[in-house]
CSV table of C-alpha atoms in Angstrom, one decimal:
chain,number,residue,atom,x,y,z
Y,78,GLU,CA,-17.8,-39.0,-17.9
Y,79,SER,CA,-16.4,-35.8,-19.1
Y,80,HIS,CA,-15.4,-33.2,-16.7
Y,81,SER,CA,-13.8,-30.2,-18.5
Y,82,ASN,CA,-12.1,-27.7,-16.8
Y,83,PHE,CA,-13.2,-24.0,-15.6
Y,84,LYS,CA,-11.2,-22.4,-13.2
Y,85,ARG,CA,-7.8,-19.4,-12.2
Y,86,LYS,CA,-5.3,-17.6,-10.4
Y,87,GLN,CA,-4.7,-14.7,-6.9
Y,88,PHE,CA,-5.3,-12.7,-6.4
Y,89,PHE,CA,-5.1,-14.1,-9.7
Y,90,LEU,CA,-7.4,-16.9,-11.7
Y,91,VAL,CA,-6.6,-19.6,-13.8
Y,92,GLN,CA,-9.8,-20.9,-15.9
Y,93,ARG,CA,-10.2,-23.9,-17.4
Y,94,GLN,CA,-12.9,-24.0,-20.1
Y,95,LEU,CA,-15.8,-26.0,-21.6
Y,96,PRO,CA,-16.5,-29.0,-23.5
Y,97,SER,CA,-17.3,-26.9,-26.9
Y,98,ARG,CA,-13.6,-25.3,-26.0
Y,99,ASN,CA,-12.6,-24.9,-29.5
Y,100,ILE,CA,-15.4,-22.6,-30.1
Y,101,GLN,CA,-14.7,-21.0,-26.8
Y,102,ALA,CA,-11.1,-20.3,-27.3
Y,103,THR,CA,-12.0,-18.9,-30.7
Y,104,MET,CA,-14.4,-16.4,-29.4
Y,105,PHE,CA,-11.7,-15.4,-26.6
Y,106,GLY,CA,-8.7,-15.4,-29.0
Y,107,ASN,CA,-10.7,-12.8,-31.4
Y,108,LEU,CA,-11.8,-11.2,-28.0
Y,109,PRO,CA,-11.3,-7.3,-28.9
Y,110,GLY,CA,-8.3,-5.8,-27.4
Y,111,SER,CA,-6.3,-9.1,-27.1
Y,112,VAL,CA,-3.0,-9.4,-29.0
Y,113,PRO,CA,-1.2,-12.3,-30.3
Y,114,LEU,CA,2.0,-13.3,-28.1
Y,115,GLY,CA,2.8,-16.3,-30.3
Y,116,SER,CA,2.9,-19.7,-29.0
Y,117,LEU,CA,4.6,-22.3,-26.6
Y,118,VAL,CA,4.6,-26.2,-27.3
Y,119,GLY,CA,2.1,-25.7,-29.8
Y,120,ILE,CA,-0.3,-23.5,-27.7
Y,121,PRO,CA,-1.6,-20.3,-29.1
Y,122,ILE,CA,-0.9,-17.4,-26.2
Y,123,ARG,CA,-2.8,-14.2,-26.3
Y,124,LEU,CA,-2.6,-11.0,-23.5
Y,125,HIS,CA,-5.8,-8.7,-23.0
Y,126,LEU,CA,-4.5,-5.2,-23.1
Y,127,LEU,CA,-6.8,-4.6,-20.1
Y,128,PHE,CA,-4.0,-6.2,-18.2
Y,129,LEU,CA,-1.8,-3.2,-19.2
Y,130,VAL,CA,-4.5,-1.3,-18.2
Y,131,VAL,CA,-4.7,-2.6,-14.8
Y,132,LEU,CA,-0.7,-2.8,-14.6
Y,133,LEU,CA,-0.4,1.0,-14.9
Y,134,ALA,CA,-2.9,1.7,-12.7
Y,135,GLN,CA,-1.3,-0.2,-9.9
Y,136,VAL,CA,2.1,1.5,-10.8
Y,137,ALA,CA,0.7,4.7,-10.9
Y,138,GLY,CA,-0.5,4.2,-7.2
Y,139,SER,CA,3.0,3.2,-6.3
Y,140,PHE,CA,4.5,6.4,-7.3
Y,141,TYR,CA,3.4,8.0,-4.0
Y,142,TYR,CA,6.3,5.7,-2.3
Y,143,GLY,CA,8.7,7.0,-5.2
Y,144,PRO,CA,9.9,6.3,-8.8
Y,145,PRO,CA,12.2,3.3,-7.6
Y,146,VAL,CA,9.2,1.9,-6.0
Y,147,ALA,CA,7.1,2.3,-8.9
Y,148,LEU,CA,9.7,0.9,-11.4
Y,149,LEU,CA,9.6,-2.3,-8.9
Y,150,TRP,CA,6.2,-2.7,-9.0
Y,151,PHE,CA,6.2,-2.2,-12.7
Y,152,VAL,CA,8.7,-5.1,-13.5
Y,153,LEU,CA,7.0,-7.4,-10.6
Y,154,LEU,CA,3.6,-7.0,-11.7
Y,155,GLY,CA,4.2,-6.8,-15.3
Y,156,PRO,CA,6.8,-9.0,-16.7
Y,157,VAL,CA,7.6,-11.1,-13.5
Y,158,LEU,CA,3.7,-11.7,-12.9
Y,159,LEU,CA,3.0,-12.5,-16.8
Y,160,LEU,CA,5.7,-15.2,-17.0
Y,161,THR,CA,4.7,-16.7,-13.5
Y,162,VAL,CA,0.8,-16.8,-14.8
Y,163,LEU,CA,2.4,-18.4,-18.1
Y,164,LEU,CA,3.9,-20.9,-16.5
Y,165,HIS,CA,1.1,-21.6,-14.0
Y,166,GLU,CA,-1.6,-22.4,-17.0
Y,167,LEU,CA,1.2,-24.5,-18.9
Y,168,GLY,CA,1.3,-26.6,-16.0
Y,169,HIS,CA,-2.5,-27.1,-16.4
Y,170,ALA,CA,-2.3,-27.4,-20.1
Y,171,LEU,CA,0.5,-30.1,-20.0
Y,172,ALA,CA,-1.2,-32.0,-16.7
Y,173,ALA,CA,-4.5,-32.2,-19.6
Y,174,ARG,CA,-2.1,-33.8,-22.3
Y,175,ALA,CA,-0.8,-36.2,-20.3
Y,176,VAL,CA,-4.4,-37.5,-19.5
Y,177,GLY,CA,-5.2,-37.6,-22.9
Y,178,GLY,CA,-6.6,-34.2,-23.5
Y,179,SER,CA,-5.5,-30.9,-25.4
Y,180,CYS,CA,-5.1,-27.1,-24.7
Y,181,ASP,CA,-6.4,-24.8,-27.6
Y,182,LEU,CA,-5.5,-21.4,-26.0
Y,183,ILE,CA,-4.1,-19.5,-23.3
Y,184,LEU,CA,-5.2,-15.9,-22.4
Y,185,LEU,CA,-3.3,-13.4,-20.2
Y,186,TRP,CA,-5.9,-11.2,-18.4
Y,187,PRO,CA,-6.0,-8.8,-15.9
Y,188,LEU,CA,-7.0,-11.5,-13.1
Y,189,GLY,CA,-4.3,-13.8,-14.3
Y,190,GLY,CA,-4.8,-16.4,-17.0
Y,191,LEU,CA,-7.3,-18.8,-18.8
Y,192,ALA,CA,-6.2,-22.0,-20.2
Y,193,PHE,CA,-8.9,-23.6,-22.5
Y,194,ILE,CA,-8.6,-27.2,-22.1
Y,195,GLY,CA,-10.3,-30.1,-22.0
Y,196,HIS,CA,-10.2,-33.9,-21.3
Y,197,ASN,CA,-12.5,-36.9,-21.0
Y,198,ALA,CA,-10.6,-38.7,-18.0
Y,199,GLY,CA,-12.9,-38.2,-15.4
Y,200,PRO,CA,-12.6,-36.4,-12.1
Y,201,LYS,CA,-9.6,-38.0,-10.4
Y,202,ALA,CA,-7.7,-36.7,-13.5
Y,203,ASP,CA,-9.2,-33.5,-12.9
Y,204,ILE,CA,-7.8,-33.4,-9.5
Y,205,LEU,CA,-4.3,-33.8,-11.0
Y,206,VAL,CA,-5.0,-31.2,-13.8
Y,207,SER,CA,-6.2,-28.5,-11.4
Y,208,ALA,CA,-3.4,-29.2,-8.9
Y,209,ALA,CA,-0.7,-28.9,-11.8
Y,210,GLY,CA,-1.0,-25.1,-11.9
Y,211,PRO,CA,-0.4,-24.4,-8.4
Y,212,ALA,CA,2.5,-27.0,-8.7
Y,213,THR,CA,4.8,-25.0,-11.0
Y,214,HIS,CA,5.1,-22.4,-8.0
Y,215,ILE,CA,7.3,-24.9,-6.1
Y,216,PRO,CA,10.1,-24.9,-8.5
Y,217,MET,CA,9.5,-20.9,-9.3
Y,218,THR,CA,9.9,-20.0,-5.9
Y,219,ALA,CA,12.9,-22.2,-4.9
Y,220,ILE,CA,14.7,-20.2,-8.0
Y,221,TRP,CA,13.5,-16.8,-6.5
Y,222,LEU,CA,15.2,-17.9,-3.2
Y,223,GLY,CA,18.3,-18.5,-5.2
Y,224,GLY,CA,18.4,-15.6,-6.8
Y,225,LEU,CA,17.1,-13.6,-3.4
Y,226,ALA,CA,20.3,-15.4,-1.7
Y,227,ALA,CA,22.4,-14.1,-4.2
Y,228,ALA,CA,21.5,-10.8,-4.4
Y,229,THR,CA,21.3,-10.5,-0.6
Y,230,ALA,CA,24.7,-11.6,-0.6
Y,231,ALA,CA,25.8,-9.1,-3.4
Y,232,ARG,CA,24.1,-6.1,-1.5
Y,233,THR,CA,24.9,-7.1,2.3
Y,234,GLY,CA,28.0,-9.8,2.1
Y,235,SER,CA,25.4,-12.3,3.7
Y,236,ALA,CA,23.5,-15.1,1.9
Y,237,THR,CA,20.8,-15.1,4.8
Y,238,ILE,CA,17.6,-15.3,3.3
Y,239,ASP,CA,15.3,-12.3,4.1
Y,240,LEU,CA,11.9,-11.8,2.5
Y,241,SER,CA,11.7,-7.9,4.0
Y,242,LEU,CA,12.0,-5.5,0.9
Y,243,PRO,CA,14.8,-3.1,0.8
Y,244,TYR,CA,13.7,0.6,-0.3
Y,245,PRO,CA,14.9,-0.2,-4.3
Y,246,ASP,CA,17.0,2.8,-5.0
Y,247,ASN,CA,19.9,1.1,-6.0
Y,248,GLY,CA,20.8,-2.0,-8.0
Y,249,PRO,CA,21.6,-4.5,-5.5
Y,250,ALA,CA,18.7,-3.1,-3.1
Y,251,PHE,CA,16.4,-3.5,-6.5
Y,252,ALA,CA,17.2,-7.0,-7.3
Y,253,GLN,CA,16.9,-8.0,-3.5
Y,254,ALA,CA,13.6,-6.2,-3.3
Y,255,LEU,CA,12.5,-7.9,-6.8
Y,256,CYS,CA,13.7,-11.6,-5.8
Y,257,ALA,CA,11.8,-11.2,-2.1
Y,258,ALA,CA,8.6,-9.9,-3.8
Y,259,ALA,CA,8.7,-12.6,-6.6
Y,260,VAL,CA,9.0,-15.2,-3.6
Y,261,LEU,CA,6.2,-13.7,-1.8
Y,262,MET,CA,3.9,-13.3,-4.8
Y,263,ASN,CA,4.8,-17.4,-5.7
Y,264,ILE,CA,4.1,-18.4,-2.3
Y,265,THR,CA,0.6,-16.4,-2.5
Y,266,LEU,CA,-0.4,-17.8,-5.7
Y,267,PHE,CA,0.6,-21.4,-4.6
Y,268,ALA,CA,-1.7,-21.2,-1.0
Y,269,PHE,CA,-4.3,-19.2,-2.5
Y,270,ASN,CA,-5.0,-21.1,-5.8
Y,271,LEU,CA,-4.5,-24.5,-4.1
Y,272,LEU,CA,-5.7,-24.1,-0.3
Y,273,VAL,CA,-8.9,-22.1,-1.1
Y,274,PRO,CA,-11.6,-24.6,-2.0
Y,275,ALA,CA,-14.0,-21.7,-3.7
Y,276,TYR,CA,-14.8,-22.0,-7.4
Y,277,PRO,CA,-13.4,-21.4,-9.7
Y,278,LEU,CA,-10.1,-21.5,-8.2
Y,279,ASP,CA,-8.2,-24.8,-8.1
Y,280,GLY,CA,-8.9,-25.7,-4.8
Y,281,GLY,CA,-12.5,-25.5,-5.7
Y,282,ARG,CA,-11.8,-27.6,-8.7
Y,283,ILE,CA,-9.9,-30.0,-6.4
Y,284,LEU,CA,-12.8,-30.3,-4.1
Y,285,VAL,CA,-15.2,-31.2,-6.9
Y,286,GLY,CA,-13.2,-33.8,-8.3
Y,287,THR,CA,-12.5,-35.0,-4.8
Y,288,LEU,CA,-16.4,-35.2,-4.1
Y,289,LEU,CA,-17.2,-36.8,-7.5
Y,290,SER,CA,-14.6,-39.5,-7.2
Y,291,CYS,CA,-16.2,-40.4,-4.0
Y,292,GLY,CA,-19.2,-41.0,-5.4
Y,293,VAL,CA,-21.2,-37.7,-4.2
Y,294,ASP,CA,-24.0,-36.9,-6.3
Y,295,GLU,CA,-23.4,-33.9,-8.6
Y,296,TYR,CA,-26.3,-31.8,-7.1
Y,297,LEU,CA,-25.2,-32.2,-3.6
Y,298,THR,CA,-21.6,-31.4,-4.9
Y,299,ALA,CA,-22.8,-28.4,-6.6
Y,300,LYS,CA,-24.4,-27.1,-3.3
Y,301,ILE,CA,-21.4,-27.7,-1.2
Y,302,THR,CA,-19.4,-25.9,-3.9
Y,303,ILE,CA,-22.0,-23.0,-3.8
Y,304,GLY,CA,-22.0,-23.0,0.3
Y,305,LEU,CA,-18.4,-22.8,0.7
Y,306,ALA,CA,-17.6,-20.7,-2.2
Y,307,VAL,CA,-19.9,-17.7,-1.3
Y,308,PRO,CA,-18.5,-17.0,2.2
Y,309,LEU,CA,-15.0,-17.4,0.7
Y,310,GLY,CA,-15.6,-14.9,-2.1
Y,311,VAL,CA,-17.0,-12.4,0.3
Y,312,GLY,CA,-13.9,-13.0,2.7
Y,313,VAL,CA,-11.8,-12.3,-0.5
Y,314,VAL,CA,-13.9,-8.8,-1.3
Y,315,VAL,CA,-13.2,-7.7,2.2
Y,316,TRP,CA,-9.6,-8.7,2.1
Y,317,GLY,CA,-9.1,-6.5,-0.7
Y,318,PHE,CA,-10.1,-3.3,1.6
Y,319,ILE,CA,-8.3,-4.3,4.8
Y,320,PRO,CA,-5.7,-3.5,5.6
Y,321,SER,CA,-5.5,-1.5,2.1
Y,322,PHE,CA,-7.4,-1.2,-0.9
Y,323,GLN,CA,-6.3,-3.8,-3.6
Y,324,MET,CA,-8.1,-3.1,-6.8
Y,325,VAL,CA,-7.5,-6.8,-8.2
Y,326,THR,CA,-8.3,-8.6,-4.9
Y,327,ILE,CA,-11.8,-7.2,-4.9
Y,328,LEU,CA,-12.1,-7.9,-8.6
Y,329,VAL,CA,-11.1,-11.5,-7.9
Y,330,GLY,CA,-13.5,-11.8,-5.2
Y,331,ALA,CA,-16.2,-10.6,-7.1
Y,332,PHE,CA,-15.3,-13.0,-10.2
Y,333,ILE,CA,-15.4,-15.8,-7.3
Y,334,LEU,CA,-18.9,-14.6,-6.6
Y,335,PHE,CA,-20.4,-14.0,-10.0
Y,336,SER,CA,-18.9,-17.5,-10.8
Y,337,THR,CA,-20.8,-19.0,-8.0
Y,338,TRP,CA,-23.8,-17.3,-9.0
Y,339,GLN,CA,-24.0,-19.1,-12.4
Y,340,LEU,CA,-23.3,-22.3,-10.9
Y,341,PHE,CA,-26.5,-21.8,-8.3
Y,342,GLU,CA,-28.5,-20.8,-11.3
Y,343,ALA,CA,-27.3,-24.0,-13.2
Y,344,VAL,CA,-28.3,-25.7,-10.0
Y,345,ARG,CA,-31.9,-24.0,-9.8
Y,346,LYS,CA,-32.8,-24.6,-13.3
Y,347,GLN,CA,-31.9,-28.4,-13.2
Y,348,GLN,CA,-29.3,-27.6,-16.1
Y,349,LEU,CA,-26.3,-28.9,-14.3
Y,350,GLY,CA,-25.4,-31.0,-17.0
Y,351,GLN,CA,-25.0,-27.7,-19.3
Y,352,HIS,CA,-22.3,-26.1,-16.5
Y,353,PRO,CA,-18.6,-26.4,-17.3
Y,354,LEU,CA,-18.0,-28.0,-13.9
Y,355,PHE,CA,-20.3,-31.0,-14.5
Y,356,SER,CA,-20.6,-31.3,-18.2
C-alpha cells in the first residue's frame, strides 16, 4: 500500500506530494516566478519570488518600530527563516530516502516549503517521515540557545537565558534579539507542525498514519481528519487577527481550510484513492 506525502509548515507549511511526484516536481519546478538556488544532497532547491514579496511587506510594516527592528525582521524572516525551512524539508527528504523513497524537489515559498517526496513503505513509515521535519527544530533550537547565551553574555556580562527581545539598536543587542527570536521561531514551528493535527500539517499526516496503522478504514480516517482540520483551520485564521494582524498566519489557516475542502470533495465523490493522503 502506497502512502505518498502531501503536507507543511507555521505559520509555515511543509508539503509532500503525490504519487506522480516527478510530474508534480516538474510542474512546480517550472512555476513562473520560481528560481533555482542550486541543490543539496542531490535535491534541487528552488525559491518562489512571492517569498520575497511577502518578506518585503512584513519588513515594511515593521518600520513603524524603527529601522533597527525592520533590519531584525528582514534577517529573521529572510535568510534565517529560509535556512530553517530548508533544513525542515531536508529532514522529510532524508527520512523518505531512509524508508526507500526519494525526493525530487524542494520549493521554498511564502508559506514555508514544499518537499516533493514519495515512498511505498506504508503508513508507519509515513509517520516517521512526517515527524522528521519537526525533529530538525530540536538541534536548531539548541544551536540558537547557545548563540543566545553567548550574545547575552557579550551584552550584559551574564549568560542567563532570556527570551525577551532587546531593542536592536547596536551590535550586541541585535545579536541577542536575533538569537532569541530564532529560538522562539523554532519552538513555534516545532509545536505548530507536530502538535496541531490538521491536514496538511505534519501533525495531520501523523494522525492519518496512526489511524491507518491501527486498521481504521480510509474513509473514516478521512472524515476524522476533516472534522479536526476545519475547526483548527478556522482557529488559525482567527489567531492571525488576534492579538495583532499576521498575514502569513491567516494565509496558512486559509490553506488548511482549502486543503481540507479538497479532501472533503474526494470523500464526497468517492475518489479518496486519488487523493495524496491515500493514493
